[in-house]
Amino acid sequence: DQQVKQNSPSLSVQEGRISILNCDYTNSMFDYFLWYKKYPAEGPTFLISISSIKDKNEDGRFTVFLNKSAKHLSLHIVPSQPGDSAVYFCAASAEGAQKLVFGQGTRLTINP
Amino acid sequence: ETGVTQTPRHLVMGMTNKKSLKCEQHLGHNAMYWYKQSAKKPLELMFVYNFKEQTENNSVPSRFSPECPNSSHLFLHLHTLQPEDSALYLCASSQGLFVRRAGGETQYFGPGTRLLVL
């Protein structure tokens, strides 16, 4: 049973517009969430995270929103740039757990 | 060298071969991880090591055998693999077991080894 789901395998957005990537989770014990970005032929790199005590965390063009009641988080990128084209993974963990649970990723393509 | 490195980057092997994947981290971290990424599937955690001791084996078949001689090096020994084992194998490291710091950064990943089993 997949505990972290990214239901959109791909997303295409015009340069300069907002990109919204979504992630749903089922485990109510998850209390820390992360987004990773992966370019081809490279490993995933950490992008931004959020603790369950918050509902929003912002870092430059990237903002993560957490809706605990809906068990849903989203990553907003604005304005989107061509260099943002990559696969984005959502991940979650529970307090005391030593592992991250990843979603299957969403491929974002930014069109000029 | 900085960060997390993995060798080889690509590997083709037959089902009767024995091969090893190598991971090295230059970050002074104490925890290391092996993940498997199959097409259109989430990253799957395989093994966790902390201070050279294995702390998690995520029900991985015995044809995958990890080795962690020290906190900087991690190996994955492969033998009698199946075609469905073809995947991207990623190594990662972290300062401790899922350290949550103010910046939130946790695991640092290597570029991966793309494995094809024929």
mmCIF file of C-alpha atoms in Angstrom:
data_model
loop_
_atom_site.group_PDB
_atom_site.id
_atom_site.type_symbol
_atom_site.label_atom_id
_atom_site.label_comp_id
_atom_site.label_asym_id
_atom_site.label_seq_id
_atom_site.Cartn_x
_atom_site.Cartn_y
_atom_site.Cartn_z
ATOM 1 C CA ASP A 1 0.000 0.000 0.000
ATOM 2 C CA GLN A 2 1.524 3.268 -1.121
ATOM 3 C CA GLN A 3 1.554 5.743 1.756
ATOM 4 C CA VAL A 4 2.683 8.741 -0.284
ATOM 5 C CA LYS A 5 1.091 9.356 -3.652
ATOM 6 C CA GLN A 6 1.775 11.785 -6.423
ATOM 7 C CA ASN A 7 -1.120 11.203 -8.766
ATOM 8 C CA SER A 8 0.143 13.325 -11.632
ATOM 9 C CA PRO A 9 3.046 11.619 -13.399
ATOM 10 C CA SER A 10 3.697 14.738 -15.454
ATOM 11 C CA LEU A 11 2.908 18.442 -15.593
ATOM 12 C CA SER A 12 3.607 21.032 -18.264
ATOM 13 C CA VAL A 13 3.639 24.761 -17.418
ATOM 14 C CA GLN A 14 4.424 27.924 -19.349
ATOM 15 C CA GLU A 15 7.521 29.829 -18.291
ATOM 16 C CA GLY A 16 6.652 32.599 -15.850
ATOM 17 C CA ARG A 17 3.434 30.957 -14.692
ATOM 18 C CA ILE A 18 2.840 29.085 -11.447
ATOM 19 C CA SER A 19 3.610 25.373 -11.162
ATOM 20 C CA ILE A 20 1.630 23.425 -8.570
ATOM 21 C CA LEU A 21 2.710 19.902 -7.695
ATOM 22 C CA ASN A 22 0.501 17.826 -5.444
ATOM 23 C CA CYS A 23 1.097 15.026 -2.984
ATOM 24 C CA ASP A 24 -1.292 12.995 -0.820
ATOM 25 C CA TYR A 25 -0.460 10.758 2.108
ATOM 26 C CA THR A 26 -2.371 8.185 4.088
ATOM 27 C CA ASN A 27 -0.327 7.687 7.257
ATOM 28 C CA SER A 28 -1.551 10.046 9.981
ATOM 29 C CA MET A 29 1.710 9.489 11.883
ATOM 30 C CA PHE A 30 3.671 11.436 9.261
ATOM 31 C CA ASP A 31 4.704 14.764 10.705
ATOM 32 C CA TYR A 32 7.523 15.944 8.473
ATOM 33 C CA PHE A 33 7.401 16.389 4.732
ATOM 34 C CA LEU A 34 10.010 17.163 2.113
ATOM 35 C CA TRP A 35 10.274 17.866 -1.572
ATOM 36 C CA TYR A 36 13.232 16.675 -3.619
ATOM 37 C CA LYS A 37 14.127 17.622 -7.158
ATOM 38 C CA LYS A 38 15.879 15.293 -9.577
ATOM 39 C CA TYR A 39 17.567 16.081 -12.860
ATOM 40 C CA PRO A 40 18.413 13.268 -15.304
ATOM 41 C CA ALA A 41 21.638 11.431 -14.459
ATOM 42 C CA GLU A 42 21.781 13.052 -11.026
ATOM 43 C CA GLY A 43 20.577 12.036 -7.592
ATOM 44 C CA PRO A 44 17.627 13.786 -5.929
ATOM 45 C CA THR A 45 18.493 17.041 -4.184
ATOM 46 C CA PHE A 46 16.614 18.500 -1.238
ATOM 47 C CA LEU A 47 14.398 21.457 -2.088
ATOM 48 C CA ILE A 48 12.157 22.421 0.821
ATOM 49 C CA SER A 49 10.496 20.869 3.851
ATOM 50 C CA ILE A 50 7.644 21.489 6.249
ATOM 51 C CA SER A 51 6.821 20.299 9.735
ATOM 52 C CA SER A 52 3.272 19.397 10.675
ATOM 53 C CA ILE A 53 3.153 22.267 13.153
ATOM 54 C CA LYS A 54 3.094 24.632 10.184
ATOM 55 C CA ASP A 55 0.797 24.928 7.206
ATOM 56 C CA LYS A 56 3.126 26.900 4.973
ATOM 57 C CA ASN A 57 6.845 27.244 4.376
ATOM 58 C CA GLU A 58 8.366 29.565 1.834
ATOM 59 C CA ASP A 59 11.839 29.721 0.334
ATOM 60 C CA GLY A 60 12.270 32.126 -2.535
ATOM 61 C CA ARG A 61 10.181 30.984 -5.478
ATOM 62 C CA PHE A 62 9.208 27.765 -3.700
ATOM 63 C CA THR A 63 6.356 27.441 -1.218
ATOM 64 C CA VAL A 64 5.063 24.248 0.340
ATOM 65 C CA PHE A 65 1.541 24.119 1.747
ATOM 66 C CA LEU A 66 0.331 21.449 4.148
ATOM 67 C CA ASN A 67 -3.320 20.573 4.754
ATOM 68 C CA LYS A 68 -3.265 18.054 7.585
ATOM 69 C CA SER A 69 -6.992 17.419 7.636
ATOM 70 C CA ALA A 70 -6.920 16.500 3.968
ATOM 71 C CA LYS A 71 -3.538 14.746 4.269
ATOM 72 C CA HIS A 72 -2.387 16.776 1.310
ATOM 73 C CA LEU A 73 0.606 18.901 0.523
ATOM 74 C CA SER A 74 1.528 20.938 -2.485
ATOM 75 C CA LEU A 75 4.592 22.644 -3.864
ATOM 76 C CA HIS A 76 4.144 25.988 -5.599
ATOM 77 C CA ILE A 77 6.840 27.376 -7.870
ATOM 78 C CA VAL A 78 6.376 30.937 -9.020
ATOM 79 C CA PRO A 79 7.461 32.179 -11.423
ATOM 80 C CA SER A 80 8.397 28.924 -13.148
ATOM 81 C CA GLN A 81 11.701 28.896 -15.005
ATOM 82 C CA PRO A 82 13.106 26.490 -17.623
ATOM 83 C CA GLY A 83 15.688 25.275 -15.080
ATOM 84 C CA ASP A 84 12.817 24.020 -12.924
ATOM 85 C CA SER A 85 12.173 21.239 -15.438
ATOM 86 C CA ALA A 86 12.897 18.077 -13.450
ATOM 87 C CA VAL A 87 11.221 15.238 -11.581
ATOM 88 C CA TYR A 88 9.875 16.284 -8.187
ATOM 89 C CA PHE A 89 9.506 13.784 -5.364
ATOM 90 C CA CYS A 90 7.413 14.253 -2.274
ATOM 91 C CA ALA A 91 8.617 12.426 0.872
ATOM 92 C CA ALA A 92 7.329 11.998 4.406
ATOM 93 C CA SER A 93 8.439 10.645 7.720
ATOM 94 C CA ALA A 94 7.063 9.984 11.174
ATOM 95 C CA GLU A 95 8.652 11.103 14.431
ATOM 96 C CA GLY A 96 11.243 8.592 15.519
ATOM 97 C CA ALA A 97 11.242 6.797 12.201
ATOM 98 C CA GLN A 98 14.559 6.454 10.477
ATOM 99 C CA LYS A 99 13.273 6.423 6.944
ATOM 100 C CA LEU A 100 11.677 8.622 4.381
ATOM 101 C CA VAL A 101 8.698 7.349 2.388
ATOM 102 C CA PHE A 102 8.705 8.702 -1.140
ATOM 103 C CA GLY A 103 6.050 9.274 -3.751
ATOM 104 C CA GLN A 104 6.569 8.133 -7.329
ATOM 105 C CA GLY A 105 7.467 11.561 -8.607
ATOM 106 C CA THR A 106 6.002 14.139 -10.995
ATOM 107 C CA ARG A 107 7.896 15.209 -14.102
ATOM 108 C CA LEU A 108 7.608 18.984 -14.492
ATOM 109 C CA THR A 109 8.317 20.549 -17.872
ATOM 110 C CA ILE A 110 8.549 24.318 -18.178
ATOM 111 C CA ASN A 111 7.866 25.520 -21.709
ATOM 112 C CA PRO A 112 9.488 28.722 -22.993
ATOM 113 C CA GLU B 1 35.653 14.822 -4.482
ATOM 114 C CA THR B 2 32.698 16.247 -2.633
ATOM 115 C CA GLY B 3 29.252 14.995 -1.784
ATOM 116 C CA VAL B 4 28.175 11.439 -2.483
ATOM 117 C CA THR B 5 29.746 9.498 -5.343
ATOM 118 C CA GLN B 6 28.672 6.197 -6.831
ATOM 119 C CA THR B 7 30.460 3.782 -9.146
ATOM 120 C CA PRO B 8 29.850 2.456 -11.668
ATOM 121 C CA ARG B 9 27.302 4.816 -13.152
ATOM 122 C CA HIS B 10 26.002 2.147 -15.511
ATOM 123 C CA LEU B 11 26.146 -1.633 -15.225
ATOM 124 C CA VAL B 12 24.911 -4.439 -17.437
ATOM 125 C CA MET B 13 25.074 -7.925 -15.984
ATOM 126 C CA GLY B 14 23.796 -11.402 -16.671
ATOM 127 C CA MET B 15 21.705 -13.303 -14.166
ATOM 128 C CA THR B 16 24.648 -15.511 -13.187
ATOM 129 C CA ASN B 17 27.134 -12.682 -12.679
ATOM 130 C CA LYS B 18 28.396 -11.259 -9.417
ATOM 131 C CA LYS B 19 29.013 -7.524 -9.258
ATOM 132 C CA SER B 20 29.280 -4.798 -6.635
ATOM 133 C CA LEU B 21 28.074 -1.223 -6.456
ATOM 134 C CA LYS B 22 30.147 1.274 -4.520
ATOM 135 C CA CYS B 23 29.118 4.433 -2.706
ATOM 136 C CA GLU B 24 31.390 6.932 -0.994
ATOM 137 C CA GLN B 25 30.431 10.047 0.914
ATOM 138 C CA HIS B 26 32.792 12.914 1.665
ATOM 139 C CA LEU B 27 30.453 14.763 4.015
ATOM 140 C CA GLY B 28 31.461 13.318 7.355
ATOM 141 C CA HIS B 29 28.033 11.732 7.752
ATOM 142 C CA ASN B 30 27.338 8.741 9.933
ATOM 143 C CA ALA B 31 24.290 7.210 8.260
ATOM 144 C CA MET B 32 24.139 5.725 4.776
ATOM 145 C CA TYR B 33 21.282 4.310 2.729
ATOM 146 C CA TRP B 34 20.591 2.221 -0.365
ATOM 147 C CA TYR B 35 17.449 2.975 -2.389
ATOM 148 C CA LYS B 36 16.001 1.348 -5.497
ATOM 149 C CA GLN B 37 14.097 3.341 -8.075
ATOM 150 C CA SER B 38 12.161 1.363 -10.669
ATOM 151 C CA ALA B 39 10.358 3.020 -13.541
ATOM 152 C CA LYS B 40 7.205 4.850 -12.473
ATOM 153 C CA LYS B 41 7.568 3.664 -8.873
ATOM 154 C CA PRO B 42 8.509 5.501 -5.695
ATOM 155 C CA LEU B 43 12.024 5.333 -4.349
ATOM 156 C CA GLU B 44 12.167 2.204 -2.217
ATOM 157 C CA LEU B 45 14.410 2.125 0.811
ATOM 158 C CA MET B 46 16.512 -1.052 0.863
ATOM 159 C CA PHE B 47 19.048 -0.757 3.685
ATOM 160 C CA VAL B 48 20.078 1.711 6.374
ATOM 161 C CA TYR B 49 23.437 1.820 8.116
ATOM 162 C CA ASN B 50 24.316 3.991 11.098
ATOM 163 C CA PHE B 51 27.913 4.093 12.340
ATOM 164 C CA LYS B 52 28.639 1.026 10.148
ATOM 165 C CA GLU B 53 25.843 -1.015 11.736
ATOM 166 C CA GLN B 54 22.838 -2.096 9.717
ATOM 167 C CA THR B 55 19.710 -0.686 11.315
ATOM 168 C CA GLU B 56 17.150 -1.522 8.672
ATOM 169 C CA ASN B 57 16.655 -4.170 6.025
ATOM 170 C CA ASN B 58 13.437 -3.451 4.196
ATOM 171 C CA SER B 59 12.660 -7.080 3.319
ATOM 172 C CA VAL B 60 15.257 -7.092 0.569
ATOM 173 C CA PRO B 61 15.967 -10.451 -1.151
ATOM 174 C CA SER B 62 19.244 -12.077 -0.161
ATOM 175 C CA ARG B 63 20.612 -11.717 -3.694
ATOM 176 C CA PHE B 64 21.353 -8.154 -2.576
ATOM 177 C CA SER B 65 24.056 -8.082 0.091
ATOM 178 C CA PRO B 66 25.144 -4.751 1.615
ATOM 179 C CA GLU B 67 28.473 -4.048 3.253
ATOM 180 C CA CYS B 68 29.536 -0.989 5.221
ATOM 181 C CA PRO B 69 33.226 -1.185 6.188
ATOM 182 C CA ASN B 70 33.244 2.365 7.588
ATOM 183 C CA SER B 71 30.985 5.395 7.784
ATOM 184 C CA SER B 72 32.239 6.755 4.460
ATOM 185 C CA HIS B 73 31.801 3.678 2.282
ATOM 186 C CA LEU B 74 28.846 1.514 1.403
ATOM 187 C CA PHE B 75 28.738 -1.402 -1.003
ATOM 188 C CA LEU B 76 25.909 -3.399 -2.522
ATOM 189 C CA HIS B 77 26.985 -6.855 -3.646
ATOM 190 C CA LEU B 78 24.813 -8.376 -6.349
ATOM 191 C CA HIS B 79 24.538 -12.036 -7.307
ATOM 192 C CA THR B 80 22.074 -14.131 -9.306
ATOM 193 C CA LEU B 81 19.863 -11.133 -10.002
ATOM 194 C CA GLN B 82 16.644 -11.240 -11.974
ATOM 195 C CA PRO B 83 15.620 -9.003 -14.904
ATOM 196 C CA GLU B 84 13.066 -7.293 -12.626
ATOM 197 C CA ASP B 85 15.977 -6.066 -10.506
ATOM 198 C CA SER B 86 16.899 -3.694 -13.318
ATOM 199 C CA ALA B 87 16.549 -0.213 -11.835
ATOM 200 C CA LEU B 88 18.393 2.878 -10.685
ATOM 201 C CA TYR B 89 20.170 2.217 -7.391
ATOM 202 C CA LEU B 90 20.723 5.315 -5.312
ATOM 203 C CA CYS B 91 22.956 5.774 -2.324
ATOM 204 C CA ALA B 92 22.339 8.522 0.224
ATOM 205 C CA SER B 93 23.904 9.738 3.430
ATOM 206 C CA SER B 94 22.827 11.888 6.337
ATOM 207 C CA GLN B 95 24.464 13.348 9.416
ATOM 208 C CA GLY B 96 22.515 11.004 11.652
ATOM 209 C CA LEU B 97 19.435 8.919 11.362
ATOM 210 C CA PHE B 98 17.013 11.408 9.891
ATOM 211 C CA VAL B 99 18.344 14.505 11.594
ATOM 212 C CA ARG B 100 15.839 17.312 11.380
ATOM 213 C CA ARG B 101 17.601 20.624 11.367
ATOM 214 C CA ALA B 102 16.313 24.134 10.905
ATOM 215 C CA GLY B 103 17.115 24.032 7.202
ATOM 216 C CA GLY B 104 15.305 20.766 6.871
ATOM 217 C CA GLU B 105 17.910 19.149 4.710
ATOM 218 C CA THR B 106 18.188 15.485 5.458
ATOM 219 C CA GLN B 107 19.596 12.960 3.037
ATOM 220 C CA TYR B 108 22.149 13.726 0.369
ATOM 221 C CA PHE B 109 21.924 11.469 -2.666
ATOM 222 C CA GLY B 110 24.519 10.186 -5.075
ATOM 223 C CA PRO B 111 23.883 10.173 -8.850
ATOM 224 C CA GLY B 112 22.925 6.501 -8.844
ATOM 225 C CA THR B 113 23.946 3.372 -10.724
ATOM 226 C CA ARG B 114 21.726 2.403 -13.629
ATOM 227 C CA LEU B 115 21.591 -1.402 -13.558
ATOM 228 C CA LEU B 116 20.361 -3.612 -16.369
ATOM 229 C CA VAL B 117 20.033 -7.351 -15.731
ATOM 230 C CA LEU B 118 19.808 -9.471 -18.853
#
